Amino acid sequence: ISASTARVLASKLTCRLEFLDICYCELDANAFDALSTGLAARLESRLQQLSLGGNKLGSQGGQALSNLAGLTRGCLQRLDLELNDLGDEGSMAASDSLLGSTSLLKHLDLSMNNIRSNGGKALATALRKNRSLTQLKLNFNCLGDIGGRAIAEALHEMLQTLCLEGNNLGEAAAEAFARALQGSGQLLELQLGFNKIGAGGARHLALA
């Protein structure tokens, strides 16, 4: 989808729309910028679910995601952004709009976006201010122990599901999550498969 096509699409969307799926449409940052501006203007009051997985937003797409701030403060409850190669730069640019104190999102999927430790720390900083999110998916990124520990230390009482498979997490991250589990009354599901927590990390979690 080109930027001009995205603008036309946004102009035709009905304000009654509650669910919009634009996955795997080769949407780049410029096209998404045009689309998101239109979405924020027309759909702020009704849109509940937006699926944008498998596009080409890239690092520049993170800035365009800030256009969704009006939606995340409104009725938008679920945002799927998996497989968009946002990277650290994109996730850092978008973190506050997606997870900040004004966001009312309940479900956010940022899996497979090449988010590393700096992006993880930015998301964690925003997550500390969030009180609405119940499900966060960060599967198959590259958070490492630094990013993983930052996320663990930012968990809040509303989060129920956290998915961190395939993030090169080690024993240090597992220990941080063990401490978080001891202090979290709401977390019901923690996915840590395909990591490198080892026997030591498993022991920390078992004793949590």
Short mmCIF file of C-alpha atoms in Angstrom, two decimals:
data_model
loop_
_atom_site.label_atom_id
_atom_site.label_comp_id
_atom_site.label_asym_id
_atom_site.label_seq_id
_atom_site.Cartn_x
_atom_site.Cartn_y
_atom_site.Cartn_z
CA ILE A 1 0.00 0.00 0.00
CA SER A 2 1.47 3.38 -1.01
CA ALA A 3 1.11 6.60 0.97
CA SER A 4 -1.47 7.97 -1.46
CA THR A 5 -3.48 4.75 -1.27
CA ALA A 6 -3.28 4.86 2.52
CA ARG A 7 -4.66 8.41 2.56
CA VAL A 8 -7.57 7.38 0.36
CA LEU A 9 -8.21 4.35 2.55
CA ALA A 10 -8.23 6.46 5.71
CA SER A 11 -10.65 8.93 4.17
CA LYS A 12 -13.11 6.17 3.32
CA LEU A 13 -13.14 4.46 6.70
CA THR A 14 -16.40 4.74 8.57
CA CYS A 15 -16.35 6.21 12.06
CA ARG A 16 -18.36 3.16 13.19
CA LEU A 17 -15.44 0.79 12.49
CA GLU A 18 -14.33 -1.19 15.55
CA PHE A 19 -11.78 -3.63 14.03
CA LEU A 20 -9.24 -2.95 11.28
CA ASP A 21 -6.80 -5.55 9.93
CA ILE A 22 -4.05 -4.34 7.55
CA CYS A 23 -1.55 -7.15 8.09
CA TYR A 24 1.00 -8.15 5.44
CA CYS A 25 0.22 -5.27 3.08
CA GLU A 26 3.81 -4.00 2.61
CA LEU A 27 2.89 -0.84 4.49
CA ASP A 28 6.02 1.30 5.01
CA ALA A 29 6.56 4.20 7.41
CA ASN A 30 5.36 6.87 4.96
CA ALA A 31 2.18 4.98 4.14
CA PHE A 32 1.54 4.27 7.79
CA ASP A 33 2.06 7.94 8.67
CA ALA A 34 -0.64 8.90 6.17
CA LEU A 35 -2.93 6.15 7.39
CA SER A 36 -2.47 6.78 11.11
CA THR A 37 -3.16 10.50 10.74
CA GLY A 38 -6.47 9.67 9.10
CA LEU A 39 -7.27 7.00 11.67
CA ALA A 40 -6.68 9.36 14.57
CA ALA A 41 -8.95 11.96 12.97
CA ARG A 42 -11.83 9.63 12.05
CA LEU A 43 -11.81 6.63 14.35
CA GLU A 44 -10.74 7.88 17.77
CA SER A 45 -14.11 7.20 19.35
CA ARG A 46 -14.81 3.65 18.09
CA LEU A 47 -11.77 1.67 16.92
CA GLN A 48 -11.05 -1.12 19.41
CA GLN A 49 -8.60 -3.40 17.56
CA LEU A 50 -5.91 -2.54 15.01
CA SER A 51 -3.75 -5.25 13.42
CA LEU A 52 -0.64 -4.13 11.48
CA GLY A 53 1.55 -7.21 11.67
CA GLY A 54 3.94 -8.23 8.92
CA ASN A 55 4.42 -4.83 7.33
CA LYS A 56 7.52 -2.68 6.72
CA LEU A 57 7.23 0.11 9.26
CA GLY A 58 10.90 -0.09 10.19
CA SER A 59 12.64 2.26 12.60
CA GLN A 60 10.93 5.32 11.08
CA GLY A 61 7.56 3.74 11.77
CA GLY A 62 8.07 4.28 15.48
CA GLN A 63 7.67 8.02 15.08
CA ALA A 64 4.55 7.52 12.98
CA LEU A 65 3.14 5.36 15.78
CA SER A 66 2.99 8.49 17.94
CA ASN A 67 0.06 9.51 15.72
CA LEU A 68 -1.89 6.73 17.41
CA ALA A 69 -1.70 8.45 20.79
CA GLY A 70 -5.27 9.70 20.36
CA LEU A 71 -6.44 6.17 19.64
CA THR A 72 -4.63 4.63 22.61
CA ARG A 73 -6.24 7.24 24.86
CA GLY A 74 -9.65 6.36 23.39
CA CYS A 75 -11.29 3.02 22.73
CA LEU A 76 -8.34 1.16 21.18
CA GLN A 77 -7.76 -1.94 23.30
CA ARG A 78 -5.64 -4.19 21.09
CA LEU A 79 -2.71 -3.28 18.83
CA ASP A 80 -0.77 -5.93 16.89
CA LEU A 81 2.59 -4.77 15.48
CA GLU A 82 4.51 -8.02 15.21
CA LEU A 83 7.10 -8.50 12.44
CA ASN A 84 7.67 -4.85 11.50
CA ASP A 85 11.42 -4.49 12.19
CA LEU A 86 10.90 -1.46 14.45
CA GLY A 87 14.27 -2.03 16.12
CA ASP A 88 15.47 -0.05 19.11
CA GLU A 89 14.98 3.30 17.38
CA GLY A 90 11.37 2.61 16.46
CA SER A 91 10.41 1.12 19.81
CA MET A 92 12.05 3.99 21.69
CA ALA A 93 10.15 6.55 19.61
CA ALA A 94 6.82 4.80 20.12
CA SER A 95 7.10 3.53 23.70
CA ASP A 96 5.46 6.42 25.49
CA SER A 97 2.56 6.69 23.03
CA LEU A 98 1.90 2.96 23.26
CA LEU A 99 2.54 2.33 26.96
CA GLY A 100 2.64 5.68 28.73
CA SER A 101 0.35 6.86 31.49
CA THR A 102 -2.34 8.06 29.06
CA SER A 103 -2.56 4.78 27.12
CA LEU A 104 -5.63 2.60 27.66
CA LEU A 105 -4.34 -0.34 25.59
CA LYS A 106 -4.98 -3.78 27.06
CA HIS A 107 -3.11 -5.95 24.50
CA LEU A 108 0.13 -5.03 22.69
CA ASP A 109 2.11 -7.36 20.43
CA LEU A 110 5.65 -6.27 19.50
CA SER A 111 7.02 -9.73 18.71
CA MET A 112 9.73 -10.20 16.07
CA ASN A 113 10.73 -6.54 15.81
CA ASN A 114 14.49 -6.78 16.46
CA ILE A 115 14.09 -4.87 19.74
CA ARG A 116 17.32 -5.00 21.75
CA SER A 117 18.33 -3.84 25.21
CA ASN A 118 17.89 -0.09 24.63
CA GLY A 119 14.45 -0.60 23.16
CA GLY A 120 13.59 -2.89 26.05
CA LYS A 121 14.65 -0.25 28.57
CA ALA A 122 12.53 2.40 26.82
CA LEU A 123 9.50 0.11 26.87
CA ALA A 124 10.14 -0.64 30.55
CA THR A 125 10.29 3.07 31.40
CA ALA A 126 6.91 3.60 29.75
CA LEU A 127 5.49 0.43 31.29
CA ARG A 128 6.22 1.76 34.79
CA LYS A 129 3.65 4.52 34.14
CA ASN A 130 1.04 2.21 32.60
CA ARG A 131 -1.96 0.89 34.51
CA SER A 132 -4.13 -0.59 31.74
CA LEU A 133 -2.10 -3.22 29.85
CA THR A 134 -3.01 -6.84 30.63
CA GLN A 135 -1.08 -8.64 27.84
CA LEU A 136 2.34 -7.79 26.41
CA LYS A 137 4.01 -9.92 23.73
CA LEU A 138 7.71 -9.42 22.98
CA ASN A 139 8.53 -12.86 21.60
CA PHE A 140 11.63 -13.37 19.46
CA ASN A 141 13.31 -10.03 19.89
CA CYS A 142 16.85 -9.55 21.24
CA LEU A 143 16.30 -8.02 24.68
CA GLY A 144 19.08 -9.92 26.42
CA ASP A 145 19.55 -9.81 30.19
CA ILE A 146 19.66 -6.01 30.32
CA GLY A 147 16.38 -5.51 28.49
CA GLY A 148 14.77 -8.48 30.20
CA ARG A 149 15.67 -7.26 33.69
CA ALA A 150 14.32 -3.78 32.85
CA ILE A 151 10.98 -5.29 31.81
CA ALA A 152 10.87 -7.49 34.93
CA GLU A 153 11.45 -4.51 37.21
CA ALA A 154 8.69 -2.52 35.48
CA LEU A 155 5.84 -5.02 35.85
CA HIS A 156 2.67 -3.51 37.25
CA GLU A 157 -0.31 -4.98 39.02
CA MET A 158 -2.62 -5.11 35.97
CA LEU A 159 -0.38 -7.18 33.66
CA GLN A 160 -1.60 -10.78 33.43
CA THR A 161 0.31 -12.22 30.44
CA LEU A 162 3.93 -11.54 29.45
CA CYS A 163 5.47 -13.36 26.48
CA LEU A 164 9.27 -13.25 26.13
CA GLU A 165 10.18 -16.37 24.20
CA GLY A 166 13.40 -16.29 22.18
CA ASN A 167 15.00 -13.15 23.65
CA ASN A 168 18.46 -14.43 24.62
CA LEU A 169 17.57 -14.12 28.30
CA GLY A 170 19.97 -15.69 30.78
CA GLU A 171 20.05 -16.50 34.48
CA ALA A 172 20.20 -12.82 35.50
CA ALA A 173 16.93 -12.08 33.71
CA ALA A 174 15.32 -15.21 35.16
CA GLU A 175 16.32 -14.10 38.67
CA ALA A 176 14.77 -10.67 38.01
CA PHE A 177 11.53 -12.27 36.89
CA ALA A 178 11.53 -14.52 39.94
CA ARG A 179 11.69 -11.42 42.15
CA ALA A 180 8.93 -9.80 40.09
CA LEU A 181 6.71 -12.86 40.48
CA GLN A 182 7.05 -12.66 44.24
CA GLY A 183 5.75 -9.11 44.20
CA SER A 184 3.16 -9.39 41.42
CA GLY A 185 -0.32 -10.43 42.40
CA GLN A 186 -1.85 -10.46 38.91
CA LEU A 187 0.65 -12.07 36.51
CA LEU A 188 -0.91 -15.36 35.43
CA GLU A 189 1.23 -16.34 32.43
CA LEU A 190 4.96 -15.87 31.82
CA GLN A 191 6.44 -17.36 28.64
CA LEU A 192 10.23 -17.77 28.74
CA GLY A 193 10.79 -20.59 26.27
CA PHE A 194 13.70 -20.60 23.79
CA ASN A 195 15.95 -18.64 26.15
CA LYS A 196 19.18 -19.53 27.99
CA ILE A 197 18.15 -19.31 31.62
CA GLY A 198 19.84 -22.62 32.47
CA ALA A 199 19.51 -24.63 35.67
CA GLY A 200 20.28 -21.59 37.84
CA GLY A 201 17.54 -19.51 36.25
CA ALA A 202 15.09 -22.40 36.55
CA ARG A 203 15.86 -22.66 40.28
CA HIS A 204 15.17 -18.95 40.81
CA LEU A 205 11.81 -19.28 39.06
CA ALA A 206 10.89 -22.48 40.90
CA LEU A 207 11.45 -20.78 44.25
CA ALA A 208 9.48 -17.64 43.33
#
